[in-house]
mmCIF file of C-alpha atoms in Angstrom:
data_model
loop_
_atom_site.group_PDB
_atom_site.id
_atom_site.type_symbol
_atom_site.label_atom_id
_atom_site.label_comp_id
_atom_site.label_asym_id
_atom_site.label_seq_id
_atom_site.Cartn_x
_atom_site.Cartn_y
_atom_site.Cartn_z
ATOM 1 C CA MET A 1 71.488 50.156 14.260
ATOM 2 C CA GLN A 2 73.139 48.246 17.084
ATOM 3 C CA TYR A 3 72.997 49.275 20.665
ATOM 4 C CA GLN A 4 75.596 47.990 22.998
ATOM 5 C CA HIS A 5 74.681 49.706 26.351
ATOM 6 C CA GLU A 6 71.681 50.907 28.207
ATOM 7 C CA ARG A 7 69.511 53.369 26.349
ATOM 8 C CA ASP A 8 66.498 55.213 27.753
ATOM 9 C CA GLY A 9 66.248 52.616 30.394
ATOM 10 C CA GLU A 10 65.955 49.581 28.078
ATOM 11 C CA ARG A 11 67.896 46.541 28.270
ATOM 12 C CA ALA A 12 71.169 46.427 26.229
ATOM 13 C CA ARG A 13 70.439 45.545 22.582
ATOM 14 C CA THR A 14 73.096 44.258 20.001
ATOM 15 C CA ARG A 15 71.093 43.087 17.095
ATOM 16 C CA THR A 16 69.363 45.120 14.452
ATOM 17 C CA ARG A 17 65.566 44.923 14.678
ATOM 18 C CA LEU A 18 63.615 43.999 11.534
ATOM 19 C CA LEU A 19 59.842 44.066 11.449
ATOM 20 C CA VAL A 20 58.280 41.870 8.601
ATOM 21 C CA VAL A 21 54.733 42.706 7.630
ATOM 22 C CA ASP A 22 53.388 40.112 5.135
ATOM 23 C CA ASP A 23 50.200 38.201 4.958
ATOM 24 C CA ASP A 24 51.877 35.012 3.664
ATOM 25 C CA PRO A 25 52.888 32.720 6.583
ATOM 26 C CA ASN A 26 55.567 30.915 4.401
ATOM 27 C CA CYS A 27 57.101 34.299 3.396
ATOM 28 C CA ARG A 28 57.156 35.475 7.050
ATOM 29 C CA ALA A 29 58.713 32.238 8.186
ATOM 30 C CA LEU A 30 61.325 32.419 5.332
ATOM 31 C CA LEU A 31 62.205 36.010 6.080
ATOM 32 C CA ASP A 32 62.476 35.391 9.744
ATOM 33 C CA ALA A 33 64.880 32.481 9.151
ATOM 34 C CA ILE A 34 66.959 34.359 6.702
ATOM 35 C CA PHE A 35 67.392 37.593 8.730
ATOM 36 C CA ASP A 36 67.938 35.672 11.862
ATOM 37 C CA MET A 37 70.828 33.784 10.053
ATOM 38 C CA TYR A 38 72.192 37.267 9.280
ATOM 39 C CA GLY A 39 72.054 38.437 12.949
ATOM 40 C CA TYR A 40 68.914 40.380 12.948
ATOM 41 C CA GLU A 41 66.263 40.302 15.640
ATOM 42 C CA VAL A 42 63.072 39.670 13.737
ATOM 43 C CA ALA A 43 59.380 40.247 14.552
ATOM 44 C CA THR A 44 56.703 39.271 12.091
ATOM 45 C CA THR A 45 53.053 40.159 11.622
ATOM 46 C CA ASP A 46 50.241 39.652 8.844
ATOM 47 C CA THR A 47 48.435 42.868 9.091
ATOM 48 C CA VAL A 48 49.084 46.635 9.381
ATOM 49 C CA PHE A 49 47.206 46.673 12.720
ATOM 50 C CA GLY A 50 49.762 44.162 14.121
ATOM 51 C CA ALA A 51 52.688 46.221 12.700
ATOM 52 C CA SER A 52 51.351 49.377 14.390
ATOM 53 C CA ALA A 53 51.336 47.562 17.735
ATOM 54 C CA LEU A 54 54.756 46.293 17.192
ATOM 55 C CA LEU A 55 56.212 49.695 16.352
ATOM 56 C CA ALA A 56 55.737 50.697 19.930
ATOM 57 C CA SER A 57 56.737 47.453 21.648
ATOM 58 C CA PHE A 58 59.378 46.044 19.300
ATOM 59 C CA LYS A 59 60.904 49.361 18.199
ATOM 60 C CA PRO A 60 62.357 48.113 14.865
ATOM 61 C CA ASP A 61 65.215 49.739 13.042
ATOM 62 C CA VAL A 62 63.972 48.795 9.639
ATOM 63 C CA VAL A 63 60.689 47.312 8.184
ATOM 64 C CA LEU A 64 59.970 44.922 5.327
ATOM 65 C CA LEU A 65 56.512 45.707 4.124
ATOM 66 C CA ASP A 66 54.240 43.908 1.680
ATOM 67 C CA LEU A 67 51.627 45.982 -0.159
ATOM 68 C CA MET A 68 48.755 43.602 -0.501
ATOM 69 C CA LEU A 69 47.655 42.982 3.046
ATOM 70 C CA PRO A 70 44.184 42.095 4.493
ATOM 71 C CA TYR A 71 42.018 44.911 5.993
ATOM 72 C CA ARG A 72 44.386 47.766 5.122
ATOM 73 C CA SER A 73 47.156 48.093 2.400
ATOM 74 C CA GLY A 74 50.784 48.376 3.076
ATOM 75 C CA ALA A 75 50.773 51.534 0.896
ATOM 76 C CA SER A 76 48.349 53.483 3.148
ATOM 77 C CA TRP A 77 50.340 52.451 6.204
ATOM 78 C CA LEU A 78 53.516 53.642 4.572
ATOM 79 C CA SER A 79 51.952 57.040 4.019
ATOM 80 C CA GLU A 80 50.799 57.089 7.707
ATOM 81 C CA LEU A 81 54.527 56.266 8.757
ATOM 82 C CA ARG A 82 55.920 59.092 6.761
ATOM 83 C CA ALA A 83 53.366 61.549 8.281
ATOM 84 C CA GLN A 84 54.414 60.881 11.815
ATOM 85 C CA PRO A 85 57.556 62.566 13.346
ATOM 86 C CA GLU A 86 58.623 59.337 15.241
ATOM 87 C CA THR A 87 58.627 57.174 12.058
ATOM 88 C CA VAL A 88 59.353 59.700 9.217
ATOM 89 C CA SER A 89 62.932 58.419 8.864
ATOM 90 C CA LEU A 90 62.389 54.733 9.699
ATOM 91 C CA PRO A 91 63.703 52.777 6.743
ATOM 92 C CA VAL A 92 60.968 50.828 5.063
ATOM 93 C CA VAL A 93 61.784 48.266 2.260
ATOM 94 C CA VAL A 94 58.685 47.429 0.232
ATOM 95 C CA LEU A 95 58.706 43.791 -0.703
ATOM 96 C CA SER A 96 56.004 42.825 -3.096
ATOM 97 C CA GLY A 97 55.095 40.650 -6.033
ATOM 98 C CA LEU A 98 53.255 43.570 -7.545
ATOM 99 C CA PRO A 99 55.370 46.814 -6.606
ATOM 100 C CA GLU A 100 53.671 48.558 -9.599
ATOM 101 C CA VAL A 101 50.422 48.787 -7.519
ATOM 102 C CA LEU A 102 52.270 51.340 -5.281
ATOM 103 C CA PRO A 103 51.381 54.758 -6.667
ATOM 104 C CA ARG A 104 54.318 56.791 -7.823
ATOM 105 C CA ASP A 105 53.756 59.406 -5.197
ATOM 106 C CA ARG A 106 53.962 56.727 -2.458
ATOM 107 C CA ARG A 107 56.743 54.896 -4.045
ATOM 108 C CA ARG A 108 58.846 57.859 -3.162
ATOM 109 C CA LEU A 109 57.960 57.249 0.516
ATOM 110 C CA ALA A 110 59.682 53.885 0.485
ATOM 111 C CA THR A 111 63.369 53.603 1.274
ATOM 112 C CA ALA A 112 63.505 50.820 -1.244
ATOM 113 C CA VAL A 113 61.391 48.593 -3.279
ATOM 114 C CA VAL A 114 62.155 44.918 -4.028
ATOM 115 C CA ARG A 115 60.060 42.647 -6.217
ATOM 116 C CA LYS A 116 59.065 39.133 -5.261
ATOM 117 C CA PRO A 117 60.453 36.498 -5.818
ATOM 118 C CA PHE A 118 63.786 37.879 -4.536
ATOM 119 C CA ARG A 119 67.225 36.513 -4.124
ATOM 120 C CA THR A 120 68.359 36.222 -0.523
ATOM 121 C CA LEU A 121 71.659 38.044 -0.812
ATOM 122 C CA ALA A 122 70.161 40.830 -2.947
ATOM 123 C CA LEU A 123 67.396 41.386 -0.290
ATOM 124 C CA VAL A 124 69.792 41.242 2.515
ATOM 125 C CA ASP A 125 72.049 43.814 0.867
ATOM 126 C CA THR A 126 69.069 46.014 0.158
ATOM 127 C CA VAL A 127 68.070 46.058 3.824
ATOM 128 C CA ARG A 128 71.604 46.798 4.980
ATOM 129 C CA ARG A 129 71.912 49.581 2.455
ATOM 130 C CA ALA A 130 68.506 51.030 3.540
ATOM 131 C CA LEU A 131 69.796 51.083 7.085
ATOM 132 C CA LEU A 132 72.732 53.368 6.059
ATOM 133 C CA GLN A 133 70.762 55.648 3.919
ATOM 134 C CA THR A 134 69.947 59.181 5.011
ATOM 135 C CA ALA A 135 67.547 59.883 2.097
ATOM 136 C CA PRO A 136 65.037 57.577 0.411
ATOM 137 C CA VAL A 137 66.358 55.394 -2.346
ATOM 138 C CA HIS A 138 64.493 53.108 -4.804
ATOM 139 C CA THR A 139 65.690 49.641 -5.287
ATOM 140 C CA VAL A 140 64.542 47.138 -7.825
ATOM 141 C CA ALA A 141 65.826 43.665 -7.233
ATOM 142 C CA THR A 142 65.261 41.144 -10.094
ATOM 143 C CA ASN A 143 67.223 38.164 -11.091
ATOM 144 C CA GLY A 144 69.417 38.409 -8.008
ATOM 145 C CA LEU A 145 70.735 41.806 -8.816
ATOM 146 C CA ALA A 146 69.933 44.909 -6.664
ATOM 147 C CA SER A 147 70.415 48.341 -8.067
ATOM 148 C CA ILE A 148 69.816 51.181 -5.569
ATOM 149 C CA GLN A 149 69.314 54.648 -7.060
ATOM 150 C CA PRO A 150 68.331 57.958 -5.335
ATOM 151 C CA LEU A 151 64.743 58.617 -5.821
ATOM 152 C CA GLY A 152 65.437 61.870 -7.732
ATOM 153 C CA SER A 153 66.900 59.876 -10.646
ATOM 154 C CA LEU A 154 63.706 57.990 -11.386
#
């Protein structure tokens, strides 16, 4: 979502805000650089605790979430996000080397799921599509191809 005028007393905002939650500093830096190049405003953190704090201050339009995080898993945070009225519809793209560790019931909570390693264009396309979705979708991106399917078709 892009904002081009004053909204709720905030300064004007023209870039889509992406929150990256990943414990790998190299991955965070890479994702920051990629999405900055595509015009996103990016904030990064390595824990769910940091992500929770950034939800209030950064107000992301979309989240890229790793599952295997220190202290608390990304899967448990995803469940928490979906239980809160303020974040129930926030697009969350799970980005993980082991997406199969996300239980099937929680997988349905993700807007999309992308396997690491990822292809840049496929990931950017998945995030763009996630921002446009009104219902959760399931995405599996491998070998540079992203296929997005409604969750009911799984």
